[in-house]
Amino acid sequence: DAKTTQPTSMDCAEGRAANLPCNHSTISGNEYVYWYRQIHSQGPQYIIHGLKNNETNEMASLIITEDRKSSTLILPHATLRDTAVYYCIVIMGYKLSFGAGTTVTVRA
Amino acid sequence: DVKVTQSSRYLVKRTGEKVFLECVQDMDHENMFWYRQDPGLGLRLIYFSYDVKMKEKGDIPEGYSVSREKKERFSLILESASTNQTSMYLCASSSYIPLGARDEQYFGPGTRLTVT
């Protein structure tokens, strides 16, 4: 599975959009981009995934560049409950492997 | 609402004890997983089961075994607990999709195991 690079941490104001970048320059054609998050002391939670096209669900939007070498997770209206570690994963198959992720802190 | 439950949130065991961690899912999922999560090492797959009585080793199976006698239940067994097995253990489940990549995994709350 391709390696991903994310910023270590970022702050966001409550009510504003949070844009979380992820680089995956070695992604191969059949690998998907997945995003999970983990709130302190809880199990990871699936957010969204995509292959080529941009995706949106009730939680977030995923923007994947045309060359697929990077992507951005957008939380449209961040709330205090969105404070968590966010993991970007590139995967083909079932084996999840989280790195350090991005620690997102939403401030009132 | 989908649910994966784990038998304990916190567990303290002594070195050499046999430890059972239980996981139950109510989504009729075919696949179940056991991971451990450690600071600086991230999330690592221990074992995976794709059907009742079927299992596959993950990246770090040494010192662990698993059991899946019923579809909804997947057990992780530490035959003789050691201090380096102190960790957060996470169970997950997902539905079966042949190409594998499009099924999100649903996680339980985790069991924080301390071996002294």
mmCIF file of C-alpha atoms in Angstrom:
data_model
loop_
_atom_site.group_PDB
_atom_site.id
_atom_site.type_symbol
_atom_site.label_atom_id
_atom_site.label_comp_id
_atom_site.label_asym_id
_atom_site.label_seq_id
_atom_site.Cartn_x
_atom_site.Cartn_y
_atom_site.Cartn_z
ATOM 1 C CA ASP A 1 0.000 0.000 0.000
ATOM 2 C CA ALA A 2 1.202 3.501 -0.823
ATOM 3 C CA LYS A 3 2.614 5.712 1.901
ATOM 4 C CA THR A 4 0.809 8.910 2.920
ATOM 5 C CA THR A 5 2.097 12.185 4.366
ATOM 6 C CA GLN A 6 -0.061 14.412 6.553
ATOM 7 C CA PRO A 7 0.673 17.485 8.670
ATOM 8 C CA THR A 8 1.170 16.664 12.317
ATOM 9 C CA SER A 9 -1.445 19.046 13.650
ATOM 10 C CA MET A 10 -3.808 21.845 12.768
ATOM 11 C CA ASP A 11 -6.251 24.150 14.505
ATOM 12 C CA CYS A 12 -9.645 25.181 13.244
ATOM 13 C CA ALA A 13 -12.252 27.667 14.461
ATOM 14 C CA GLU A 14 -15.655 26.288 15.331
ATOM 15 C CA GLY A 15 -18.129 26.798 12.492
ATOM 16 C CA ARG A 16 -15.439 27.202 9.874
ATOM 17 C CA ALA A 17 -14.400 24.681 7.246
ATOM 18 C CA ALA A 18 -11.431 22.466 8.066
ATOM 19 C CA ASN A 19 -9.275 21.400 5.122
ATOM 20 C CA LEU A 20 -6.987 18.446 5.827
ATOM 21 C CA PRO A 21 -4.349 17.715 3.181
ATOM 22 C CA CYS A 22 -2.785 14.353 2.394
ATOM 23 C CA ASN A 23 0.014 13.488 -0.021
ATOM 24 C CA HIS A 24 0.146 10.032 -1.594
ATOM 25 C CA SER A 25 2.475 10.456 -4.555
ATOM 26 C CA THR A 26 3.147 6.704 -4.974
ATOM 27 C CA ILE A 27 -0.507 5.698 -5.199
ATOM 28 C CA SER A 28 -1.257 3.021 -7.780
ATOM 29 C CA GLY A 29 -4.243 2.879 -10.096
ATOM 30 C CA ASN A 30 -6.369 0.467 -8.083
ATOM 31 C CA GLU A 31 -5.737 1.942 -4.640
ATOM 32 C CA TYR A 32 -8.458 3.853 -2.842
ATOM 33 C CA VAL A 33 -8.030 6.860 -0.557
ATOM 34 C CA TYR A 34 -9.736 6.362 2.805
ATOM 35 C CA TRP A 35 -10.166 8.730 5.715
ATOM 36 C CA TYR A 36 -10.801 7.637 9.289
ATOM 37 C CA ARG A 37 -10.740 9.608 12.495
ATOM 38 C CA GLN A 38 -10.208 8.687 16.124
ATOM 39 C CA ILE A 39 -11.595 10.701 18.963
ATOM 40 C CA HIS A 40 -9.666 10.362 22.198
ATOM 41 C CA SER A 41 -10.220 7.005 23.946
ATOM 42 C CA GLN A 42 -12.544 5.719 21.224
ATOM 43 C CA GLY A 43 -12.161 3.316 18.318
ATOM 44 C CA PRO A 44 -11.494 4.707 14.828
ATOM 45 C CA GLN A 45 -14.477 5.901 12.816
ATOM 46 C CA TYR A 46 -14.815 5.698 9.051
ATOM 47 C CA ILE A 47 -15.390 9.073 7.352
ATOM 48 C CA ILE A 48 -15.226 8.739 3.576
ATOM 49 C CA HIS A 49 -13.330 7.105 0.721
ATOM 50 C CA GLY A 50 -12.757 7.629 -2.998
ATOM 51 C CA LEU A 51 -10.889 6.381 -6.042
ATOM 52 C CA LYS A 52 -10.789 9.159 -8.647
ATOM 53 C CA ASN A 53 -13.846 11.332 -8.317
ATOM 54 C CA ASN A 54 -14.631 13.773 -5.568
ATOM 55 C CA GLU A 55 -16.977 12.362 -2.960
ATOM 56 C CA THR A 56 -19.358 13.871 -0.425
ATOM 57 C CA ASN A 57 -21.362 12.355 2.399
ATOM 58 C CA GLU A 58 -23.075 13.626 5.514
ATOM 59 C CA MET A 59 -19.782 13.952 7.358
ATOM 60 C CA ALA A 60 -17.302 15.372 4.871
ATOM 61 C CA SER A 61 -16.128 15.935 1.318
ATOM 62 C CA LEU A 62 -13.106 14.335 -0.303
ATOM 63 C CA ILE A 63 -11.293 16.139 -3.094
ATOM 64 C CA ILE A 64 -8.773 14.038 -5.060
ATOM 65 C CA THR A 65 -6.431 15.746 -7.520
ATOM 66 C CA GLU A 66 -6.547 14.671 -11.128
ATOM 67 C CA ASP A 67 -3.158 12.914 -10.908
ATOM 68 C CA ARG A 68 -4.340 11.267 -7.646
ATOM 69 C CA LYS A 69 -1.112 12.175 -5.894
ATOM 70 C CA SER A 70 -2.846 14.169 -3.193
ATOM 71 C CA SER A 71 -6.241 14.688 -1.621
ATOM 72 C CA THR A 72 -8.038 16.985 0.795
ATOM 73 C CA LEU A 73 -10.647 16.099 3.378
ATOM 74 C CA ILE A 74 -13.077 18.932 4.028
ATOM 75 C CA LEU A 75 -15.172 19.190 7.174
ATOM 76 C CA PRO A 76 -17.596 21.909 6.070
ATOM 77 C CA HIS A 77 -18.630 23.297 9.459
ATOM 78 C CA ALA A 78 -16.284 22.086 12.157
ATOM 79 C CA THR A 79 -17.681 21.566 15.657
ATOM 80 C CA LEU A 80 -15.923 20.921 18.941
ATOM 81 C CA ARG A 81 -16.858 17.239 18.561
ATOM 82 C CA ASP A 82 -14.714 17.059 15.427
ATOM 83 C CA THR A 83 -11.566 17.374 17.561
ATOM 84 C CA ALA A 84 -9.745 14.109 16.788
ATOM 85 C CA VAL A 85 -6.808 12.505 15.014
ATOM 86 C CA TYR A 86 -7.548 12.148 11.303
ATOM 87 C CA TYR A 87 -5.909 9.383 9.285
ATOM 88 C CA CYS A 88 -5.475 9.328 5.518
ATOM 89 C CA ILE A 89 -4.886 5.831 4.174
ATOM 90 C CA VAL A 90 -4.248 4.530 0.685
ATOM 91 C CA ILE A 91 -5.270 0.918 0.361
ATOM 92 C CA MET A 92 -6.282 -1.862 -1.951
ATOM 93 C CA GLY A 93 -7.725 -4.603 0.181
ATOM 94 C CA TYR A 94 -8.651 -4.947 3.801
ATOM 95 C CA LYS A 95 -5.494 -4.305 5.786
ATOM 96 C CA LEU A 96 -5.751 -0.909 7.458
ATOM 97 C CA SER A 97 -2.542 0.653 8.684
ATOM 98 C CA PHE A 98 -2.663 4.020 10.413
ATOM 99 C CA GLY A 99 0.340 6.270 10.753
ATOM 100 C CA ALA A 100 0.494 9.282 13.038
ATOM 101 C CA GLY A 101 -2.306 11.189 11.305
ATOM 102 C CA THR A 102 -3.219 14.844 11.769
ATOM 103 C CA THR A 103 -4.351 16.008 15.187
ATOM 104 C CA VAL A 104 -7.161 18.470 14.562
ATOM 105 C CA THR A 105 -8.206 20.771 17.380
ATOM 106 C CA VAL A 106 -11.404 22.745 16.910
ATOM 107 C CA ARG A 107 -11.483 25.865 19.067
ATOM 108 C CA ALA A 108 -14.553 27.783 20.195
ATOM 109 C CA ASP B 1 -27.144 1.739 14.149
ATOM 110 C CA VAL B 2 -24.132 -0.478 13.555
ATOM 111 C CA LYS B 3 -22.436 -1.836 16.607
ATOM 112 C CA VAL B 4 -19.182 -3.559 17.481
ATOM 113 C CA THR B 5 -18.739 -4.300 21.157
ATOM 114 C CA GLN B 6 -15.697 -5.494 23.069
ATOM 115 C CA SER B 7 -15.887 -7.364 26.335
ATOM 116 C CA SER B 8 -13.803 -4.959 28.416
ATOM 117 C CA ARG B 9 -12.616 -1.363 28.148
ATOM 118 C CA TYR B 10 -9.738 -1.878 30.581
ATOM 119 C CA LEU B 11 -7.984 -5.076 31.596
ATOM 120 C CA VAL B 12 -4.990 -5.754 33.841
ATOM 121 C CA LYS B 13 -3.316 -9.165 33.676
ATOM 122 C CA ARG B 14 -0.134 -10.718 35.008
ATOM 123 C CA THR B 15 2.728 -12.044 32.916
ATOM 124 C CA GLY B 16 2.097 -15.632 31.866
ATOM 125 C CA GLU B 17 -1.692 -15.486 32.211
ATOM 126 C CA LYS B 18 -3.952 -16.615 29.389
ATOM 127 C CA VAL B 19 -6.052 -13.676 28.209
ATOM 128 C CA PHE B 20 -9.272 -13.707 26.202
ATOM 129 C CA LEU B 21 -10.543 -10.612 24.415
ATOM 130 C CA GLU B 22 -14.030 -10.916 22.994
ATOM 131 C CA CYS B 23 -15.612 -8.964 20.162
ATOM 132 C CA VAL B 24 -19.226 -9.110 18.972
ATOM 133 C CA GLN B 25 -20.808 -7.386 15.971
ATOM 134 C CA ASP B 26 -24.496 -7.137 15.175
ATOM 135 C CA MET B 27 -24.261 -6.243 11.476
ATOM 136 C CA ASP B 28 -24.056 -9.768 10.049
ATOM 137 C CA HIS B 29 -20.612 -8.911 8.656
ATOM 138 C CA GLU B 30 -18.466 -11.646 7.144
ATOM 139 C CA ASN B 31 -15.097 -10.050 7.959
ATOM 140 C CA MET B 32 -13.720 -9.401 11.415
ATOM 141 C CA PHE B 33 -10.336 -8.036 12.444
ATOM 142 C CA TRP B 34 -8.117 -7.654 15.469
ATOM 143 C CA TYR B 35 -5.642 -4.765 15.574
ATOM 144 C CA ARG B 36 -3.360 -3.339 18.189
ATOM 145 C CA GLN B 37 -2.535 0.336 18.425
ATOM 146 C CA ASP B 38 0.643 1.655 20.028
ATOM 147 C CA PRO B 39 2.093 5.168 20.252
ATOM 148 C CA GLY B 40 4.668 5.714 17.542
ATOM 149 C CA LEU B 41 3.771 2.438 15.787
ATOM 150 C CA GLY B 42 0.234 3.234 14.717
ATOM 151 C CA LEU B 43 -2.393 0.579 14.012
ATOM 152 C CA ARG B 44 -1.222 -2.932 13.132
ATOM 153 C CA LEU B 45 -3.255 -5.941 12.038
ATOM 154 C CA ILE B 46 -2.921 -9.060 14.196
ATOM 155 C CA TYR B 47 -5.459 -11.437 12.636
ATOM 156 C CA PHE B 48 -8.292 -11.349 10.166
ATOM 157 C CA SER B 49 -11.265 -13.695 9.719
ATOM 158 C CA TYR B 50 -13.335 -13.763 6.539
ATOM 159 C CA ASP B 51 -15.781 -16.478 7.606
ATOM 160 C CA VAL B 52 -16.673 -18.725 10.501
ATOM 161 C CA LYS B 53 -13.689 -20.895 11.430
ATOM 162 C CA MET B 54 -11.525 -19.140 8.821
ATOM 163 C CA LYS B 55 -8.603 -16.920 9.719
ATOM 164 C CA GLU B 56 -5.547 -15.295 8.238
ATOM 165 C CA LYS B 57 -2.467 -13.907 9.917
ATOM 166 C CA GLY B 58 -1.907 -10.203 9.823
ATOM 167 C CA ASP B 59 1.366 -8.361 10.257
ATOM 168 C CA ILE B 60 2.045 -9.288 13.881
ATOM 169 C CA PRO B 61 0.418 -12.654 14.781
ATOM 170 C CA GLU B 62 3.205 -13.913 17.038
ATOM 171 C CA GLY B 63 2.012 -14.536 20.577
ATOM 172 C CA TYR B 64 -1.659 -14.414 19.589
ATOM 173 C CA SER B 65 -4.322 -16.811 18.375
ATOM 174 C CA VAL B 66 -7.935 -16.280 17.384
ATOM 175 C CA SER B 67 -11.215 -18.128 17.365
ATOM 176 C CA ARG B 68 -14.347 -17.588 15.315
ATOM 177 C CA GLU B 69 -16.971 -20.215 16.067
ATOM 178 C CA LYS B 70 -19.946 -17.974 15.277
ATOM 179 C CA LYS B 71 -20.308 -15.286 12.637
ATOM 180 C CA GLU B 72 -20.910 -12.491 15.093
ATOM 181 C CA ARG B 73 -18.113 -13.274 17.536
ATOM 182 C CA PHE B 74 -14.329 -13.081 17.121
ATOM 183 C CA SER B 75 -12.001 -13.795 20.018
ATOM 184 C CA LEU B 76 -8.361 -12.851 20.447
ATOM 185 C CA ILE B 77 -6.320 -15.083 22.745
ATOM 186 C CA LEU B 78 -2.997 -14.296 24.343
ATOM 187 C CA GLU B 79 -1.727 -17.741 25.276
ATOM 188 C CA SER B 80 0.849 -16.454 27.766
ATOM 189 C CA ALA B 81 0.667 -12.709 28.242
ATOM 190 C CA SER B 82 3.897 -10.738 28.205
ATOM 191 C CA THR B 83 4.626 -7.124 29.081
ATOM 192 C CA ASN B 84 5.251 -6.241 25.419
ATOM 193 C CA GLN B 85 1.612 -7.098 24.750
ATOM 194 C CA THR B 86 0.490 -4.121 26.803
ATOM 195 C CA SER B 87 -1.475 -2.151 24.244
ATOM 196 C CA MET B 88 -4.824 -0.897 22.993
ATOM 197 C CA TYR B 89 -6.629 -3.724 21.193
ATOM 198 C CA LEU B 90 -9.227 -2.832 18.596
ATOM 199 C CA CYS B 91 -11.746 -5.111 16.947
ATOM 200 C CA ALA B 92 -13.389 -4.220 13.638
ATOM 201 C CA SER B 93 -15.833 -5.748 11.184
ATOM 202 C CA SER B 94 -16.784 -5.203 7.567
ATOM 203 C CA SER B 95 -19.035 -6.729 4.963
ATOM 204 C CA TYR B 96 -17.601 -8.878 2.212
ATOM 205 C CA ILE B 97 -16.973 -7.236 -1.138
ATOM 206 C CA PRO B 98 -14.979 -9.357 -3.609
ATOM 207 C CA LEU B 99 -12.447 -6.730 -4.627
ATOM 208 C CA GLY B 100 -11.919 -5.780 -1.041
ATOM 209 C CA ALA B 101 -11.344 -2.092 -1.233
ATOM 210 C CA ARG B 102 -14.767 -0.559 -0.869
ATOM 211 C CA ASP B 103 -15.910 -1.859 2.472
ATOM 212 C CA GLU B 104 -15.388 0.424 5.408
ATOM 213 C CA GLN B 105 -14.462 -1.125 8.707
ATOM 214 C CA TYR B 106 -16.500 -0.491 11.834
ATOM 215 C CA PHE B 107 -14.503 -0.431 15.026
ATOM 216 C CA GLY B 108 -15.299 -1.266 18.597
ATOM 217 C CA PRO B 109 -14.344 1.064 21.468
ATOM 218 C CA GLY B 110 -11.110 -0.802 22.201
ATOM 219 C CA THR B 111 -9.679 -2.696 25.162
ATOM 220 C CA ARG B 112 -6.701 -1.192 26.936
ATOM 221 C CA LEU B 113 -4.725 -4.162 28.193
ATOM 222 C CA THR B 114 -1.949 -3.787 30.729
ATOM 223 C CA VAL B 115 0.290 -6.776 31.438
ATOM 224 C CA THR B 116 2.327 -6.454 34.635
#
